[in-house]
Amino acid sequence: MLGALAGIAVVELGMVLAPGPNMIYLVFRSIAQGRRAGLILLAGVFLGFLVYLFAVSAGVATVFALVPEIYLAIKPAGAGYLLWLVWKPSGRAADPLSRPRSWRRTGPASSS
């Protein structure tokens, strides 16, 4: 049991340390929006990896292989959720490239 947990921990560490789109986005957002935005994104990446780890540990891939109808039902639901995240109505702009408040002018606009 301890050997299996150590193996999972090594794989998880490799997933976190490997450069990829999530780390590129994390660095870009931290530079563009500051430490707080980077830490929030890091927490999201961590939770995503945690969900992935539990799903793999529970043998979800085996269930999907044995009952492909479940996978076919979950796939459009996941796509719909991602679309909802993109187009959900909110009171503020959801642009990830918007500048942090510290970069915005607080006083009257200067004429330069």
PDB file of C-alpha atoms in Angstrom:
ATOM      1  CA  MET A   1       0.000   0.000   0.000  1.00  0.00           C
ATOM      2  CA  LEU A   2       2.779   2.429   0.921  1.00  0.00           C
ATOM      3  CA  GLY A   3       4.630   1.616  -2.303  1.00  0.00           C
ATOM      4  CA  ALA A   4       1.518   2.366  -4.375  1.00  0.00           C
ATOM      5  CA  LEU A   5       1.014   5.721  -2.641  1.00  0.00           C
ATOM      6  CA  ALA A   6       4.670   6.602  -3.185  1.00  0.00           C
ATOM      7  CA  GLY A   7       4.301   5.749  -6.875  1.00  0.00           C
ATOM      8  CA  ILE A   8       1.216   7.940  -7.200  1.00  0.00           C
ATOM      9  CA  ALA A   9       3.028  10.772  -5.399  1.00  0.00           C
ATOM     10  CA  VAL A  10       5.977  10.536  -7.817  1.00  0.00           C
ATOM     11  CA  VAL A  11       3.668  10.634 -10.855  1.00  0.00           C
ATOM     12  CA  GLU A  12       1.740  13.579  -9.390  1.00  0.00           C
ATOM     13  CA  LEU A  13       4.977  15.457  -8.726  1.00  0.00           C
ATOM     14  CA  GLY A  14       6.033  14.868 -12.325  1.00  0.00           C
ATOM     15  CA  MET A  15       2.709  16.206 -13.585  1.00  0.00           C
ATOM     16  CA  VAL A  16       3.032  19.357 -11.497  1.00  0.00           C
ATOM     17  CA  LEU A  17       6.676  20.038 -12.400  1.00  0.00           C
ATOM     18  CA  ALA A  18       6.410  19.267 -16.119  1.00  0.00           C
ATOM     19  CA  PRO A  19       6.147  22.403 -18.213  1.00  0.00           C
ATOM     20  CA  GLY A  20       2.926  22.677 -20.120  1.00  0.00           C
ATOM     21  CA  PRO A  21       0.077  25.007 -20.978  1.00  0.00           C
ATOM     22  CA  ASN A  22      -1.064  25.334 -17.381  1.00  0.00           C
ATOM     23  CA  MET A  23       2.362  26.470 -16.185  1.00  0.00           C
ATOM     24  CA  ILE A  24       2.799  28.867 -19.115  1.00  0.00           C
ATOM     25  CA  TYR A  25      -0.599  30.398 -18.309  1.00  0.00           C
ATOM     26  CA  LEU A  26       0.301  30.536 -14.606  1.00  0.00           C
ATOM     27  CA  VAL A  27       3.533  32.439 -15.273  1.00  0.00           C
ATOM     28  CA  PHE A  28       1.870  34.782 -17.791  1.00  0.00           C
ATOM     29  CA  ARG A  29      -1.032  35.581 -15.489  1.00  0.00           C
ATOM     30  CA  SER A  30       1.287  36.136 -12.524  1.00  0.00           C
ATOM     31  CA  ILE A  31       3.362  38.604 -14.546  1.00  0.00           C
ATOM     32  CA  ALA A  32       0.350  40.367 -16.055  1.00  0.00           C
ATOM     33  CA  GLN A  33      -1.958  40.459 -13.035  1.00  0.00           C
ATOM     34  CA  GLY A  34       0.229  40.012 -10.000  1.00  0.00           C
ATOM     35  CA  ARG A  35       0.922  37.506  -7.284  1.00  0.00           C
ATOM     36  CA  ARG A  36      -2.675  37.181  -6.062  1.00  0.00           C
ATOM     37  CA  ALA A  37      -3.989  36.179  -9.496  1.00  0.00           C
ATOM     38  CA  GLY A  38      -1.132  33.700  -9.873  1.00  0.00           C
ATOM     39  CA  LEU A  39      -1.848  32.130  -6.498  1.00  0.00           C
ATOM     40  CA  ILE A  40      -5.550  31.805  -7.292  1.00  0.00           C
ATOM     41  CA  LEU A  41      -4.704  30.095 -10.571  1.00  0.00           C
ATOM     42  CA  LEU A  42      -2.179  27.857  -8.805  1.00  0.00           C
ATOM     43  CA  ALA A  43      -4.882  26.785  -6.348  1.00  0.00           C
ATOM     44  CA  GLY A  44      -7.140  25.917  -9.292  1.00  0.00           C
ATOM     45  CA  VAL A  45      -4.408  23.864 -10.968  1.00  0.00           C
ATOM     46  CA  PHE A  46      -3.759  22.079  -7.680  1.00  0.00           C
ATOM     47  CA  LEU A  47      -7.440  21.238  -7.232  1.00  0.00           C
ATOM     48  CA  GLY A  48      -7.634  20.030 -10.831  1.00  0.00           C
ATOM     49  CA  PHE A  49      -4.687  17.699 -10.308  1.00  0.00           C
ATOM     50  CA  LEU A  50      -6.260  16.492  -7.067  1.00  0.00           C
ATOM     51  CA  VAL A  51      -9.521  15.621  -8.835  1.00  0.00           C
ATOM     52  CA  TYR A  52      -7.527  13.874 -11.562  1.00  0.00           C
ATOM     53  CA  LEU A  53      -5.564  11.914  -8.956  1.00  0.00           C
ATOM     54  CA  PHE A  54      -8.721  10.749  -7.173  1.00  0.00           C
ATOM     55  CA  ALA A  55     -10.389   9.806 -10.461  1.00  0.00           C
ATOM     56  CA  VAL A  56      -7.409   7.729 -11.517  1.00  0.00           C
ATOM     57  CA  SER A  57      -7.206   6.141  -8.092  1.00  0.00           C
ATOM     58  CA  ALA A  58     -10.883   5.232  -8.260  1.00  0.00           C
ATOM     59  CA  GLY A  59     -10.389   3.495 -11.579  1.00  0.00           C
ATOM     60  CA  VAL A  60     -12.610   5.801 -13.619  1.00  0.00           C
ATOM     61  CA  ALA A  61     -10.730   4.863 -16.784  1.00  0.00           C
ATOM     62  CA  THR A  62     -11.598   1.225 -16.214  1.00  0.00           C
ATOM     63  CA  VAL A  63     -15.269   2.076 -15.725  1.00  0.00           C
ATOM     64  CA  PHE A  64     -15.254   4.123 -18.936  1.00  0.00           C
ATOM     65  CA  ALA A  65     -13.605   1.227 -20.789  1.00  0.00           C
ATOM     66  CA  LEU A  66     -16.166  -1.273 -19.491  1.00  0.00           C
ATOM     67  CA  VAL A  67     -19.208   0.988 -19.987  1.00  0.00           C
ATOM     68  CA  PRO A  68     -18.449   3.419 -22.841  1.00  0.00           C
ATOM     69  CA  GLU A  69     -21.966   4.889 -22.671  1.00  0.00           C
ATOM     70  CA  ILE A  70     -21.035   6.620 -19.416  1.00  0.00           C
ATOM     71  CA  TYR A  71     -18.087   8.315 -21.126  1.00  0.00           C
ATOM     72  CA  LEU A  72     -20.252   9.325 -24.070  1.00  0.00           C
ATOM     73  CA  ALA A  73     -22.724  10.934 -21.645  1.00  0.00           C
ATOM     74  CA  ILE A  74     -20.093  12.757 -19.595  1.00  0.00           C
ATOM     75  CA  LYS A  75     -18.148  14.162 -22.561  1.00  0.00           C
ATOM     76  CA  PRO A  76     -20.872  16.574 -23.812  1.00  0.00           C
ATOM     77  CA  ALA A  77     -21.701  17.523 -20.222  1.00  0.00           C
ATOM     78  CA  GLY A  78     -18.069  18.560 -19.681  1.00  0.00           C
ATOM     79  CA  ALA A  79     -18.023  20.524 -22.924  1.00  0.00           C
ATOM     80  CA  GLY A  80     -21.261  22.249 -21.923  1.00  0.00           C
ATOM     81  CA  TYR A  81     -19.795  23.163 -18.549  1.00  0.00           C
ATOM     82  CA  LEU A  82     -16.717  24.694 -20.180  1.00  0.00           C
ATOM     83  CA  LEU A  83     -18.915  26.696 -22.556  1.00  0.00           C
ATOM     84  CA  TRP A  84     -20.991  27.874 -19.596  1.00  0.00           C
ATOM     85  CA  LEU A  85     -17.804  29.052 -17.853  1.00  0.00           C
ATOM     86  CA  VAL A  86     -16.848  31.045 -20.938  1.00  0.00           C
ATOM     87  CA  TRP A  87     -20.217  32.687 -21.541  1.00  0.00           C
ATOM     88  CA  LYS A  88     -21.767  32.841 -18.081  1.00  0.00           C
ATOM     89  CA  PRO A  89     -23.233  36.228 -17.210  1.00  0.00           C
ATOM     90  CA  SER A  90     -21.290  38.094 -14.566  1.00  0.00           C
ATOM     91  CA  GLY A  91     -21.151  41.584 -13.183  1.00  0.00           C
ATOM     92  CA  ARG A  92     -17.527  42.135 -14.212  1.00  0.00           C
ATOM     93  CA  ALA A  93     -15.345  41.445 -17.198  1.00  0.00           C
ATOM     94  CA  ALA A  94     -13.966  37.918 -17.345  1.00  0.00           C
ATOM     95  CA  ASP A  95     -11.000  38.889 -19.522  1.00  0.00           C
ATOM     96  CA  PRO A  96      -7.950  37.055 -18.134  1.00  0.00           C
ATOM     97  CA  LEU A  97      -5.658  39.592 -19.788  1.00  0.00           C
ATOM     98  CA  SER A  98      -7.150  42.643 -18.096  1.00  0.00           C
ATOM     99  CA  ARG A  99      -4.748  44.750 -16.077  1.00  0.00           C
ATOM    100  CA  PRO A 100      -4.689  44.549 -12.267  1.00  0.00           C
ATOM    101  CA  ARG A 101      -6.115  47.445 -10.281  1.00  0.00           C
ATOM    102  CA  SER A 102      -2.647  48.629  -9.300  1.00  0.00           C
ATOM    103  CA  TRP A 103      -1.996  49.434 -12.988  1.00  0.00           C
ATOM    104  CA  ARG A 104      -5.166  51.467 -13.463  1.00  0.00           C
ATOM    105  CA  ARG A 105      -5.232  55.216 -13.046  1.00  0.00           C
ATOM    106  CA  THR A 106      -6.972  56.288  -9.882  1.00  0.00           C
ATOM    107  CA  GLY A 107      -7.006  60.026 -10.477  1.00  0.00           C
ATOM    108  CA  PRO A 108      -8.056  62.155 -13.422  1.00  0.00           C
ATOM    109  CA  ALA A 109      -6.552  61.124 -16.735  1.00  0.00           C
ATOM    110  CA  SER A 110      -3.343  62.922 -17.585  1.00  0.00           C
ATOM    111  CA  SER A 111      -3.021  64.541 -20.972  1.00  0.00           C
ATOM    112  CA  SER A 112       0.232  63.169 -22.330  1.00  0.00           C
TER     113      SER A 112
END
